[in-house]
XYZ file of C-alpha atoms in Angstrom:
446
model
C 18.525 42.361 47.672
C 16.558 40.686 45.219
C 12.976 40.248 46.139
C 11.052 37.275 45.283
C 7.055 36.877 45.578
C 5.985 33.448 45.139
C 2.624 32.894 44.897
C 0.934 30.203 47.039
C 0.778 27.234 46.257
C -1.976 24.418 47.897
C -0.449 21.381 49.308
C -3.301 19.214 46.850
C -1.741 21.430 43.866
C 1.409 20.291 41.982
C 3.731 22.601 40.839
C 4.139 22.497 37.333
C 0.769 22.859 36.368
C -1.110 22.012 33.004
C -1.508 25.704 30.761
C -4.703 26.862 31.309
C -5.850 30.976 31.518
C -8.856 29.957 34.158
C -6.284 28.723 36.371
C -6.657 31.298 38.770
C -3.896 29.669 40.784
C -1.297 29.292 38.370
C 0.641 32.591 38.805
C 4.192 32.915 37.710
C 6.353 33.738 40.481
C 8.447 37.499 40.321
C 12.102 38.801 41.122
C 13.726 41.800 40.921
C 17.025 41.369 38.819
C 19.567 43.779 37.043
C 18.940 44.696 33.536
C 22.050 43.827 31.852
C 21.338 46.787 29.357
C 20.894 49.880 31.404
C 21.897 47.717 35.255
C 18.547 49.239 36.449
C 16.664 47.095 38.579
C 14.263 44.809 36.149
C 11.509 42.187 36.649
C 11.618 38.650 36.014
C 8.525 36.200 35.790
C 8.403 32.149 36.177
C 6.599 30.461 35.675
C 6.673 26.547 36.215
C 3.879 24.738 33.897
C 3.127 22.099 31.558
C 2.933 21.992 27.715
C 3.315 19.041 25.167
C 5.942 17.391 24.065
C 8.358 19.409 26.257
C 5.641 18.030 28.871
C 7.684 20.015 32.287
C 8.817 23.719 31.056
C 9.907 26.589 33.048
C 9.147 30.076 30.797
C 11.183 32.997 31.975
C 10.682 36.339 31.192
C 12.736 39.879 31.643
C 11.310 43.487 31.833
C 13.261 46.723 32.475
C 11.159 49.653 32.822
C 14.087 51.575 32.744
C 14.869 51.061 29.305
C 12.264 48.923 27.757
C 14.485 46.164 26.952
C 12.412 43.083 27.508
C 13.658 39.125 26.956
C 11.987 35.439 27.188
C 13.126 32.176 26.909
C 11.984 28.510 28.146
C 14.186 25.515 29.709
C 13.078 22.099 29.923
C 12.291 20.835 33.304
C 11.741 17.274 32.253
C 13.827 14.285 31.937
C 16.693 13.885 29.127
C 15.450 10.697 26.700
C 16.790 7.909 26.082
C 18.170 8.653 22.560
C 19.064 11.520 21.106
C 17.686 12.790 17.915
C 18.762 14.357 14.728
C 16.097 15.926 12.724
C 17.127 17.058 8.397
C 14.444 19.164 6.572
C 15.550 20.177 2.711
C 13.594 23.834 3.191
C 12.775 24.476 -0.677
C 10.186 27.462 -0.206
C 8.754 29.511 2.144
C 5.967 27.183 3.602
C 9.141 24.877 5.101
C 10.303 28.415 6.533
C 7.955 28.596 8.093
C 7.616 24.783 10.334
C 7.725 25.469 13.926
C 10.382 24.200 15.852
C 11.452 23.418 19.501
C 14.867 24.078 20.526
C 16.491 23.123 23.884
C 19.539 24.883 24.825
C 21.804 21.427 24.023
C 20.703 21.255 20.002
C 22.956 22.228 17.830
C 21.325 24.204 14.779
C 23.333 23.867 10.878
C 22.818 25.041 7.297
C 25.190 22.208 5.260
C 25.177 24.927 2.212
C 26.814 27.938 3.675
C 29.162 25.529 5.947
C 27.547 27.506 9.107
C 26.567 25.674 12.404
C 24.743 27.426 16.127
C 26.416 25.071 18.630
C 25.069 23.878 21.490
C 24.193 25.866 24.651
C 25.011 29.265 22.953
C 21.810 30.181 22.451
C 18.217 29.249 25.040
C 15.759 27.206 24.564
C 12.717 28.184 22.160
C 9.586 27.326 21.183
C 9.755 29.106 17.110
C 10.252 28.630 13.774
C 12.950 28.020 11.371
C 12.177 31.755 9.814
C 12.939 32.968 14.172
C 16.058 30.928 14.112
C 17.033 32.774 10.637
C 16.481 36.039 12.109
C 18.026 35.408 15.433
C 21.260 34.516 13.567
C 20.762 37.759 11.813
C 20.234 39.970 14.653
C 22.929 38.810 16.464
C 25.973 39.341 13.200
C 24.544 42.720 12.912
C 24.986 44.204 16.518
C 28.431 43.998 15.914
C 29.063 45.246 12.653
C 29.580 48.667 13.572
C 32.247 47.539 15.881
C 34.144 45.762 13.342
C 34.385 48.154 10.555
C 36.293 49.966 13.281
C 38.586 47.116 13.699
C 38.301 44.957 10.550
C 36.473 46.261 7.791
C 37.906 43.412 5.316
C 35.636 41.011 8.012
C 32.957 43.227 7.946
C 32.542 43.416 4.939
C 32.609 39.488 4.548
C 29.928 38.970 7.567
C 27.753 41.430 4.911
C 27.003 39.284 1.971
C 27.090 35.762 4.916
C 23.949 37.978 6.174
C 22.442 38.478 3.498
C 22.938 34.963 2.366
C 21.056 34.481 5.490
C 18.329 37.000 4.495
C 17.938 34.729 1.257
C 17.313 31.862 2.805
C 14.987 33.297 5.297
C 13.060 34.769 2.631
C 12.293 31.710 0.542
C 14.332 32.371 -2.480
C 16.945 29.868 -1.833
C 16.571 25.974 -0.939
C 19.046 24.759 2.149
C 19.611 22.068 4.758
C 18.319 22.565 8.016
C 20.039 19.872 10.638
C 18.683 20.442 14.387
C 21.055 17.769 15.934
C 19.941 17.415 19.853
C 21.296 15.267 21.882
C 19.194 15.227 24.805
C 15.916 14.312 22.387
C 13.568 16.778 23.185
C 13.898 18.876 20.204
C 11.077 18.707 18.222
C 10.967 19.932 13.691
C 7.064 20.020 12.956
C 5.675 17.778 10.073
C 3.106 19.730 8.365
C 1.236 17.023 6.949
C 1.146 14.413 9.725
C 0.639 11.619 9.894
C 1.383 11.041 6.588
C 5.534 10.637 5.596
C 7.163 14.027 5.257
C 9.652 13.089 2.456
C 11.539 16.498 2.723
C 11.811 15.204 6.717
C 13.891 12.889 8.171
C 14.095 11.863 11.921
C 17.132 10.060 12.954
C 17.342 8.916 16.598
C 20.507 8.189 17.721
C 22.823 6.387 21.472
C 24.907 9.213 22.742
C 28.264 8.911 22.599
C 31.199 10.110 26.180
C 31.066 13.859 24.986
C 27.376 14.197 24.926
C 26.969 12.688 27.627
C 29.458 14.869 29.147
C 27.476 18.369 27.693
C 24.531 16.688 29.170
C 26.155 16.288 32.459
C 25.237 12.396 32.552
C 27.922 9.440 33.794
C 28.822 7.200 30.759
C 27.415 3.665 31.570
C 31.004 2.830 30.304
C 32.532 4.060 33.879
C 29.655 3.301 35.713
C 30.728 -0.910 34.856
C 34.054 -0.092 35.757
C 33.335 1.386 38.919
C 30.889 -1.852 39.825
C 32.634 -4.213 41.613
C 29.867 -6.728 42.182
C 30.177 -9.858 40.824
C 27.441 -10.835 37.714
C 24.960 -13.293 38.502
C 24.285 -15.856 35.623
C 21.519 -16.015 32.521
C 20.249 -18.907 34.352
C 19.609 -17.562 37.393
C 18.273 -14.115 36.263
C 15.556 -16.043 33.801
C 13.635 -16.825 37.035
C 13.908 -13.885 38.818
C 12.516 -10.700 38.649
C 14.802 -7.837 39.582
C 14.019 -4.327 40.533
C 15.844 -0.811 40.748
C 15.096 2.819 41.690
C 14.255 5.507 39.128
C 11.925 8.132 38.977
C 8.744 8.746 37.534
C 9.277 10.696 33.890
C 6.052 12.378 34.768
C 5.602 14.191 38.108
C 9.690 12.946 38.706
C 8.545 10.970 42.491
C 11.099 8.274 43.198
C 9.719 4.924 41.526
C 10.337 1.779 41.075
C 11.754 -0.410 37.833
C 10.709 -4.357 37.401
C 12.660 -6.176 34.774
C 12.398 -9.960 33.802
C 14.430 -11.744 31.078
C 11.276 -14.195 29.359
C 11.358 -16.095 26.531
C 9.465 -15.413 23.511
C 8.571 -18.927 21.617
C 9.585 -19.263 17.796
C 11.648 -16.154 18.850
C 14.720 -15.237 21.126
C 15.150 -13.640 24.854
C 14.386 -10.442 25.756
C 14.098 -7.802 28.637
C 10.690 -6.537 29.394
C 11.209 -3.359 32.227
C 7.775 -2.062 33.317
C 7.565 1.105 35.718
C 4.548 2.366 38.046
C 4.427 5.044 39.860
C 2.266 5.236 43.205
C 2.666 9.352 43.049
C 0.632 10.294 39.797
C -0.171 6.228 38.307
C 1.597 6.802 35.500
C 2.714 3.663 33.910
C 4.669 2.502 30.845
C 7.102 -0.446 30.197
C 10.102 -1.153 27.379
C 11.580 -3.921 25.425
C 14.662 -3.832 24.889
C 16.646 -7.443 23.011
C 18.820 -10.227 24.517
C 20.583 -10.849 21.645
C 23.118 -9.078 19.392
C 22.268 -7.399 16.143
C 20.928 -9.590 13.559
C 23.178 -10.349 10.312
C 19.718 -8.982 8.092
C 17.299 -6.984 8.604
C 13.711 -8.072 8.949
C 10.223 -6.723 7.323
C 7.172 -8.823 8.376
C 4.046 -7.526 6.625
C 0.711 -8.726 7.902
C -2.843 -8.358 6.191
C -5.347 -7.427 8.743
C -8.196 -9.575 7.997
C -10.302 -10.414 11.116
C -10.390 -9.084 15.010
C -8.730 -12.064 15.926
C -5.624 -10.801 13.747
C -5.227 -7.261 16.115
C -4.704 -9.923 19.472
C -1.211 -11.304 17.897
C 1.660 -10.223 20.307
C 3.957 -8.353 18.816
C 8.289 -6.873 19.372
C 8.675 -3.639 18.431
C 12.677 -3.160 19.313
C 14.254 0.429 19.289
C 15.039 0.489 15.737
C 12.049 -0.940 14.199
C 9.663 1.793 11.824
C 5.961 0.864 11.494
C 3.879 1.619 8.543
C 0.418 1.283 7.676
C 0.448 1.633 3.384
C -4.144 2.315 3.450
C -3.220 5.383 5.852
C 0.063 6.301 4.104
C 1.564 6.540 7.409
C 5.249 5.780 8.616
C 6.876 6.116 11.321
C 10.537 5.841 12.332
C 12.361 3.526 14.409
C 12.230 4.823 18.473
C 9.587 7.178 18.548
C 7.504 4.798 20.072
C 10.571 3.161 22.076
C 10.197 -0.967 22.308
C 7.261 -2.446 23.201
C 5.938 -5.950 23.761
C 2.592 -5.968 23.264
C -0.258 -7.411 21.311
C -1.246 -5.859 17.744
C -4.629 -3.819 19.609
C -1.901 -2.418 21.545
C 0.487 -1.052 19.437
C -2.326 0.998 17.602
C -4.108 2.589 19.996
C -0.475 3.088 20.965
C 0.234 4.881 17.357
C -2.958 6.327 17.779
C -2.647 8.768 21.207
C 1.171 9.652 19.926
C 0.012 10.752 16.479
C -3.749 12.026 17.284
C -3.587 12.887 21.046
C -0.588 13.815 21.797
C 0.812 15.847 19.075
C 1.936 19.290 20.176
C 1.245 21.131 17.140
C -2.968 20.291 17.226
C -3.489 22.060 20.678
C -3.570 25.703 21.874
C -2.076 27.904 19.401
C 0.055 25.742 17.067
C -3.947 24.245 16.392
C -4.602 25.328 12.805
C -7.948 23.749 11.568
C -7.550 21.937 8.860
C -4.272 19.964 10.280
C -6.390 18.831 13.113
C -9.510 17.569 11.645
C -6.566 15.552 9.118
C -5.266 13.557 11.836
C -8.860 13.568 13.398
C -9.753 11.398 10.743
C -6.546 9.731 10.868
C -7.613 8.487 14.352
C -11.887 7.684 12.421
C -9.452 5.004 10.271
C -7.399 3.582 12.791
C -10.441 3.189 15.453
C -12.208 1.217 12.132
C -9.201 -0.615 12.023
C -9.272 -1.686 15.557
C -13.132 -2.356 15.160
C -13.111 -4.482 11.546
C -14.187 -2.214 9.922
C -11.098 -1.100 7.824
C -8.809 -4.484 6.469
C -5.276 -3.329 6.088
C -1.910 -3.462 6.492
C 0.901 -3.689 8.717
C 4.475 -3.862 8.020
C 7.664 -3.953 10.732
C 10.942 -2.569 9.282
C 13.448 -3.875 11.359
C 16.604 -3.562 10.078
C 18.481 -4.912 13.325
C 15.691 -8.084 12.591
C 15.458 -8.000 16.468
C 11.387 -7.338 16.067
C 8.549 -10.181 16.125
C 4.676 -10.541 15.452
C 2.868 -13.597 16.494
C 2.314 -16.591 13.777
C -0.690 -17.946 15.168
C -0.595 -21.322 12.861
C 3.324 -21.811 13.810
C 5.342 -23.307 13.276
C 3.631 -23.900 9.759
C 3.293 -20.845 7.729
C 0.643 -17.986 8.523
C -1.147 -17.154 5.309
C -1.635 -13.615 5.759
C 1.614 -12.678 6.893
C 4.799 -12.674 5.644
C 8.000 -12.266 6.494
C 11.201 -11.032 4.599
C 14.646 -11.565 5.837
C 17.404 -8.669 3.679
C 20.626 -7.364 3.812
C 21.399 -3.653 5.360
C 22.259 -0.601 3.697
C 25.281 1.898 4.624
C 22.838 4.575 5.945
C 20.805 1.651 7.843
C 24.292 0.155 9.167
C 25.764 3.792 9.468
C 22.590 4.241 11.829
C 23.067 0.929 14.328
C 26.768 2.340 14.526
C 28.047 -0.742 12.917
C 30.107 1.001 10.380
C 32.647 2.155 12.559
C 32.654 -1.008 14.937
C 35.510 -3.081 14.936
C 35.441 -6.902 16.862
C 38.248 -8.831 14.740
C 42.182 -8.063 15.837
C 41.083 -4.948 18.452
C 43.204 -6.945 21.107
C 46.065 -6.445 18.799
C 46.401 -2.829 18.546
C 46.547 -2.647 22.692
């Protein structure tokens, strides 16, 4: 029978505690379990903790005193994100191979030049580097080579050639394209020059398909709509009503209520505002969804911030909107801050919090002094913009055309703001899912 020793936890203590070497109460649970290498009893330690980006995770470590075999892995205990994420990195040198990677169980790893793929749920989640992922793959292929040579020497020779290619990639001798695709949205690839844009790294957020929802154990929204037989209220009836539905807090997972309301923005369009307030931990969040369809053209809004009053302008940032500040050489891709309805001051504070305060690679063992200094300098420049000491331009680029920045001179033109309408590229239509969308003649195919 397995024996579990769980450390005593006070009533006031949280189940998931922040990592702190001085926290005497943060002790791992110990579980006697079977060693799969020698089939003797070993010891598994489980630690429920919080780390940056992953938030809540479970760290497990196994050691066997009989044969010396050990293993360690992590599992995300946080919520699945609304959008999946895909990272594509052009690896050109050894420095790129050393980039840190957060990889969950659901992430698929690809190397395009070798037509190589590590499918989802075949490796455990890990906080590692690209070199670590390649090394893990090489070790896994080498383990079965003696048996392959006995059964089929030709196959073993081909795998030897493939291992040589992987070793060349790991050593940074051969350029390649590294792709990390995670439908749960909880994976991450390091940008070493943050907060500046990394031209070698592209980040794409996307909506999951039915198969990906099934992989994550989520019900399809289409299935939910088919099962729901409740009559729908008209838009006019919903416009003056605040709807409430139950959900879980994204921070502590306690039951919480989310309020939702339709709001008409003057000189723009109708949007849906959702706000969640957790009574257990005090966490608050708000999110904005466009109440209309995707516009025929994309929209690029540029504002020259010259006065403190500009910071009080209302801003509607949709999920598809990217943000750039040319003076700081900064660009934030779409989906990074989700949808928001706030002021320009609030948007800049959110950017500062995301890039500087909540960056997982500026804390603990992941912190590098040069990188931390660059991010702190970026934070100081944001503070100068907020204090009116540094004039700057802010650019909102939304290919869906659903973002908005208040014109305080409306209905006249704003001399400090320009609004451009442009035709979307094929890649932008692909990101929005428009290239494969058919809206005419689909009934004839039924």
